[in-house]
């Protein structure tokens, strides 16, 4: 699966992301593992966020080096792209946790995941609608100020 990336190399939210695939679906070799610094660079998340996501169960099956350092796989990066999409569209952490737990349970939770995403899409649409109304209000205020400035400049000429 192709992961769309921004200019700085971080994974972007896109419909191309596989929202059904939790990390750990394939075996990775040692050469495939990434350092925390590389995972930070490629995911766009801070190391603190990666640790937090692991602690609360959004990331799992993170390998450790013999020195105890986290080692991330391409699957983790793909999953982080999913988490980025959910987070950036305003999904609450609790819902992200439910989604992650359901994804790990496989196909028997398809309906649950559909319900979570449908509910989230509705909230996202309501947010977009409200932002559009607010943008319209801002545009009206900008037009009013432009008209006032134009009137003032006409008076001083």
PDB file of C-alpha atoms in Angstrom:
ATOM      1  CA  UNK A   1       0.000   0.000   0.000  1.00  0.00           C
ATOM      2  CA  UNK A   2       1.297   3.435  -0.880  1.00  0.00           C
ATOM      3  CA  UNK A   3       1.467   5.883   2.022  1.00  0.00           C
ATOM      4  CA  UNK A   4       1.049   9.473   0.869  1.00  0.00           C
ATOM      5  CA  UNK A   5       3.754  11.645   2.398  1.00  0.00           C
ATOM      6  CA  UNK A   6       4.144  15.362   2.861  1.00  0.00           C
ATOM      7  CA  UNK A   7       7.223  17.265   1.756  1.00  0.00           C
ATOM      8  CA  UNK A   8       8.869  16.600   5.112  1.00  0.00           C
ATOM      9  CA  UNK A   9       8.287  12.861   4.734  1.00  0.00           C
ATOM     10  CA  UNK A  10       5.544  12.481   7.351  1.00  0.00           C
ATOM     11  CA  UNK A  11       2.582  10.284   6.559  1.00  0.00           C
ATOM     12  CA  UNK A  12      -0.573  12.169   5.620  1.00  0.00           C
ATOM     13  CA  UNK A  13      -4.163  11.213   6.304  1.00  0.00           C
ATOM     14  CA  UNK A  14      -5.653   9.728   3.171  1.00  0.00           C
ATOM     15  CA  UNK A  15      -8.328   7.356   2.057  1.00  0.00           C
ATOM     16  CA  UNK A  16      -5.475   5.195   0.781  1.00  0.00           C
ATOM     17  CA  UNK A  17      -4.576   4.258   4.345  1.00  0.00           C
ATOM     18  CA  UNK A  18      -5.698   0.788   5.301  1.00  0.00           C
ATOM     19  CA  UNK A  19      -7.919   1.412   8.310  1.00  0.00           C
ATOM     20  CA  UNK A  20      -8.391  -2.302   8.877  1.00  0.00           C
ATOM     21  CA  UNK A  21      -4.803  -3.321   9.314  1.00  0.00           C
ATOM     22  CA  UNK A  22      -3.325  -3.352  12.793  1.00  0.00           C
ATOM     23  CA  UNK A  23       0.440  -3.717  13.279  1.00  0.00           C
ATOM     24  CA  UNK A  24       1.939  -7.138  13.596  1.00  0.00           C
ATOM     25  CA  UNK A  25       0.225  -8.659  10.579  1.00  0.00           C
ATOM     26  CA  UNK A  26       3.525  -9.725   9.042  1.00  0.00           C
ATOM     27  CA  UNK A  27       6.838 -10.955  10.308  1.00  0.00           C
ATOM     28  CA  UNK A  28       9.628  -8.413  10.074  1.00  0.00           C
ATOM     29  CA  UNK A  29      13.335  -9.021   9.946  1.00  0.00           C
ATOM     30  CA  UNK A  30      15.912  -7.081  11.919  1.00  0.00           C
ATOM     31  CA  UNK A  31      16.822  -5.046   8.821  1.00  0.00           C
ATOM     32  CA  UNK A  32      13.188  -3.868   8.623  1.00  0.00           C
ATOM     33  CA  UNK A  33      13.192  -2.339  12.112  1.00  0.00           C
ATOM     34  CA  UNK A  34      13.478   1.393  12.615  1.00  0.00           C
ATOM     35  CA  UNK A  35      14.989   3.315  15.476  1.00  0.00           C
ATOM     36  CA  UNK A  36      12.773   5.618  17.537  1.00  0.00           C
ATOM     37  CA  UNK A  37      14.429   8.620  15.852  1.00  0.00           C
ATOM     38  CA  UNK A  38      13.589   7.261  12.396  1.00  0.00           C
ATOM     39  CA  UNK A  39      10.019   6.452  13.479  1.00  0.00           C
ATOM     40  CA  UNK A  40       9.663  10.025  14.778  1.00  0.00           C
ATOM     41  CA  UNK A  41      11.010  11.443  11.526  1.00  0.00           C
ATOM     42  CA  UNK A  42       8.840   9.312   9.290  1.00  0.00           C
ATOM     43  CA  UNK A  43       5.622   9.455  11.325  1.00  0.00           C
ATOM     44  CA  UNK A  44       5.720  13.104  12.341  1.00  0.00           C
ATOM     45  CA  UNK A  45       4.819  12.157  15.913  1.00  0.00           C
ATOM     46  CA  UNK A  46       7.108  13.058  18.805  1.00  0.00           C
ATOM     47  CA  UNK A  47       8.887  10.321  20.733  1.00  0.00           C
ATOM     48  CA  UNK A  48       6.721  11.249  23.727  1.00  0.00           C
ATOM     49  CA  UNK A  49       3.586  10.635  21.650  1.00  0.00           C
ATOM     50  CA  UNK A  50       4.914   7.267  20.459  1.00  0.00           C
ATOM     51  CA  UNK A  51       5.624   6.248  24.063  1.00  0.00           C
ATOM     52  CA  UNK A  52       2.194   7.480  25.136  1.00  0.00           C
ATOM     53  CA  UNK A  53       0.450   5.620  22.316  1.00  0.00           C
ATOM     54  CA  UNK A  54       2.285   2.446  23.329  1.00  0.00           C
ATOM     55  CA  UNK A  55       1.404   2.924  27.007  1.00  0.00           C
ATOM     56  CA  UNK A  56      -2.329   3.399  26.316  1.00  0.00           C
ATOM     57  CA  UNK A  57      -2.534   0.535  23.824  1.00  0.00           C
ATOM     58  CA  UNK A  58      -2.731   2.371  20.515  1.00  0.00           C
ATOM     59  CA  UNK A  59       0.613   0.848  19.509  1.00  0.00           C
ATOM     60  CA  UNK A  60       1.510  -2.674  20.402  1.00  0.00           C
ATOM     61  CA  UNK A  61       4.026  -5.388  19.611  1.00  0.00           C
ATOM     62  CA  UNK A  62       6.905  -2.933  19.577  1.00  0.00           C
ATOM     63  CA  UNK A  63      10.160  -4.851  19.550  1.00  0.00           C
ATOM     64  CA  UNK A  64      13.020  -3.893  21.843  1.00  0.00           C
ATOM     65  CA  UNK A  65      16.725  -4.010  21.126  1.00  0.00           C
ATOM     66  CA  UNK A  66      19.045  -5.833  23.495  1.00  0.00           C
ATOM     67  CA  UNK A  67      19.573  -2.427  25.120  1.00  0.00           C
ATOM     68  CA  UNK A  68      15.803  -2.004  25.615  1.00  0.00           C
ATOM     69  CA  UNK A  69      15.286   0.629  22.921  1.00  0.00           C
ATOM     70  CA  UNK A  70      12.064   0.533  20.942  1.00  0.00           C
ATOM     71  CA  UNK A  71      12.259  -0.735  17.367  1.00  0.00           C
ATOM     72  CA  UNK A  72       9.441   0.109  14.999  1.00  0.00           C
ATOM     73  CA  UNK A  73       8.360  -1.719  11.843  1.00  0.00           C
ATOM     74  CA  UNK A  74       6.852  -0.494   8.587  1.00  0.00           C
ATOM     75  CA  UNK A  75       3.547  -1.886   9.880  1.00  0.00           C
ATOM     76  CA  UNK A  76       3.839   0.429  12.880  1.00  0.00           C
ATOM     77  CA  UNK A  77       4.414   3.381  10.568  1.00  0.00           C
ATOM     78  CA  UNK A  78       1.390   2.443   8.512  1.00  0.00           C
ATOM     79  CA  UNK A  79      -0.695   2.128  11.676  1.00  0.00           C
ATOM     80  CA  UNK A  80       0.646   5.497  12.870  1.00  0.00           C
ATOM     81  CA  UNK A  81      -0.680   6.941   9.616  1.00  0.00           C
ATOM     82  CA  UNK A  82      -4.121   5.603  10.541  1.00  0.00           C
ATOM     83  CA  UNK A  83      -3.806   7.073  14.029  1.00  0.00           C
ATOM     84  CA  UNK A  84      -2.710  10.408  12.544  1.00  0.00           C
ATOM     85  CA  UNK A  85      -5.812  10.465  10.334  1.00  0.00           C
ATOM     86  CA  UNK A  86      -8.102   9.676  13.237  1.00  0.00           C
ATOM     87  CA  UNK A  87      -6.406  12.184  15.541  1.00  0.00           C
ATOM     88  CA  UNK A  88      -6.245  14.944  12.928  1.00  0.00           C
ATOM     89  CA  UNK A  89      -9.951  14.558  12.236  1.00  0.00           C
ATOM     90  CA  UNK A  90     -10.715  14.938  15.939  1.00  0.00           C
ATOM     91  CA  UNK A  91     -11.407  11.389  17.085  1.00  0.00           C
ATOM     92  CA  UNK A  92     -11.198  11.217  20.878  1.00  0.00           C
ATOM     93  CA  UNK A  93      -8.422   9.052  22.353  1.00  0.00           C
ATOM     94  CA  UNK A  94     -10.978   6.718  23.965  1.00  0.00           C
ATOM     95  CA  UNK A  95     -12.535   6.029  20.550  1.00  0.00           C
ATOM     96  CA  UNK A  96      -9.083   5.551  19.028  1.00  0.00           C
ATOM     97  CA  UNK A  97      -8.363   2.984  21.751  1.00  0.00           C
ATOM     98  CA  UNK A  98     -11.631   1.161  21.034  1.00  0.00           C
ATOM     99  CA  UNK A  99     -10.842   1.221  17.317  1.00  0.00           C
ATOM    100  CA  UNK A 100      -7.319  -0.150  17.877  1.00  0.00           C
ATOM    101  CA  UNK A 101      -8.565  -2.907  20.196  1.00  0.00           C
ATOM    102  CA  UNK A 102     -11.237  -3.864  17.676  1.00  0.00           C
ATOM    103  CA  UNK A 103      -8.768  -3.890  14.786  1.00  0.00           C
ATOM    104  CA  UNK A 104      -6.549  -6.314  16.712  1.00  0.00           C
ATOM    105  CA  UNK A 105      -9.523  -8.669  17.122  1.00  0.00           C
ATOM    106  CA  UNK A 106      -9.893  -9.118  13.381  1.00  0.00           C
ATOM    107  CA  UNK A 107     -12.896  -9.540  11.126  1.00  0.00           C
ATOM    108  CA  UNK A 108     -15.349 -10.364  13.904  1.00  0.00           C
ATOM    109  CA  UNK A 109     -15.325  -6.665  14.862  1.00  0.00           C
ATOM    110  CA  UNK A 110     -15.996  -5.205  11.413  1.00  0.00           C
ATOM    111  CA  UNK A 111     -19.447  -3.922  12.418  1.00  0.00           C
ATOM    112  CA  UNK A 112     -18.061  -2.302  15.568  1.00  0.00           C
ATOM    113  CA  UNK A 113     -15.350  -0.527  13.589  1.00  0.00           C
ATOM    114  CA  UNK A 114     -17.864   0.570  10.978  1.00  0.00           C
ATOM    115  CA  UNK A 115     -20.041   2.059  13.727  1.00  0.00           C
ATOM    116  CA  UNK A 116     -17.061   3.889  15.280  1.00  0.00           C
ATOM    117  CA  UNK A 117     -15.965   5.336  11.953  1.00  0.00           C
ATOM    118  CA  UNK A 118     -19.518   6.253  10.915  1.00  0.00           C
ATOM    119  CA  UNK A 119     -20.092   8.073  14.210  1.00  0.00           C
ATOM    120  CA  UNK A 120     -16.738   9.831  13.866  1.00  0.00           C
ATOM    121  CA  UNK A 121     -17.448  10.828  10.264  1.00  0.00           C
ATOM    122  CA  UNK A 122     -20.705  12.406  11.423  1.00  0.00           C
ATOM    123  CA  UNK A 123     -18.896  14.415  14.108  1.00  0.00           C
ATOM    124  CA  UNK A 124     -16.247  15.457  11.587  1.00  0.00           C
ATOM    125  CA  UNK A 125     -18.948  16.614   9.151  1.00  0.00           C
ATOM    126  CA  UNK A 126     -20.665  18.656  11.871  1.00  0.00           C
ATOM    127  CA  UNK A 127     -17.303  20.275  12.681  1.00  0.00           C
ATOM    128  CA  UNK A 128     -16.720  21.059   9.002  1.00  0.00           C
ATOM    129  CA  UNK A 129     -20.209  22.558   8.704  1.00  0.00           C
ATOM    130  CA  UNK A 130     -19.608  24.772  11.743  1.00  0.00           C
ATOM    131  CA  UNK A 131     -16.215  25.878  10.419  1.00  0.00           C
ATOM    132  CA  UNK A 132     -17.817  26.762   7.087  1.00  0.00           C
ATOM    133  CA  UNK A 133     -20.410  28.915   8.893  1.00  0.00           C
ATOM    134  CA  UNK A 134     -17.653  30.602  10.883  1.00  0.00           C
ATOM    135  CA  UNK A 135     -15.596  31.165   7.731  1.00  0.00           C
ATOM    136  CA  UNK A 136     -18.600  32.816   6.092  1.00  0.00           C
ATOM    137  CA  UNK A 137     -18.967  35.101   9.105  1.00  0.00           C
ATOM    138  CA  UNK A 138     -15.258  36.014   8.906  1.00  0.00           C
ATOM    139  CA  UNK A 139     -15.577  36.752   5.196  1.00  0.00           C
ATOM    140  CA  UNK A 140     -18.509  39.051   5.907  1.00  0.00           C
ATOM    141  CA  UNK A 141     -16.470  40.895   8.564  1.00  0.00           C
ATOM    142  CA  UNK A 142     -13.511  41.210   6.187  1.00  0.00           C
ATOM    143  CA  UNK A 143     -15.789  42.639   3.480  1.00  0.00           C
ATOM    144  CA  UNK A 144     -17.233  45.124   5.993  1.00  0.00           C
ATOM    145  CA  UNK A 145     -13.752  46.299   7.030  1.00  0.00           C
ATOM    146  CA  UNK A 146     -12.667  46.591   3.408  1.00  0.00           C
ATOM    147  CA  UNK A 147     -15.739  48.701   2.673  1.00  0.00           C
ATOM    148  CA  UNK A 148     -15.061  50.915   5.688  1.00  0.00           C
ATOM    149  CA  UNK A 149     -11.444  51.466   4.647  1.00  0.00           C
ATOM    150  CA  UNK A 150     -12.558  52.213   1.094  1.00  0.00           C
ATOM    151  CA  UNK A 151     -15.068  54.783   2.368  1.00  0.00           C
ATOM    152  CA  UNK A 152     -12.404  56.390   4.592  1.00  0.00           C
ATOM    153  CA  UNK A 153      -9.945  56.580   1.745  1.00  0.00           C
ATOM    154  CA  UNK A 154     -12.627  58.126  -0.467  1.00  0.00           C
ATOM    155  CA  UNK A 155     -13.365  60.750   2.203  1.00  0.00           C
ATOM    156  CA  UNK A 156      -9.721  61.752   2.509  1.00  0.00           C
ATOM    157  CA  UNK A 157      -9.205  62.170  -1.242  1.00  0.00           C
TER     158      UNK A 157
END
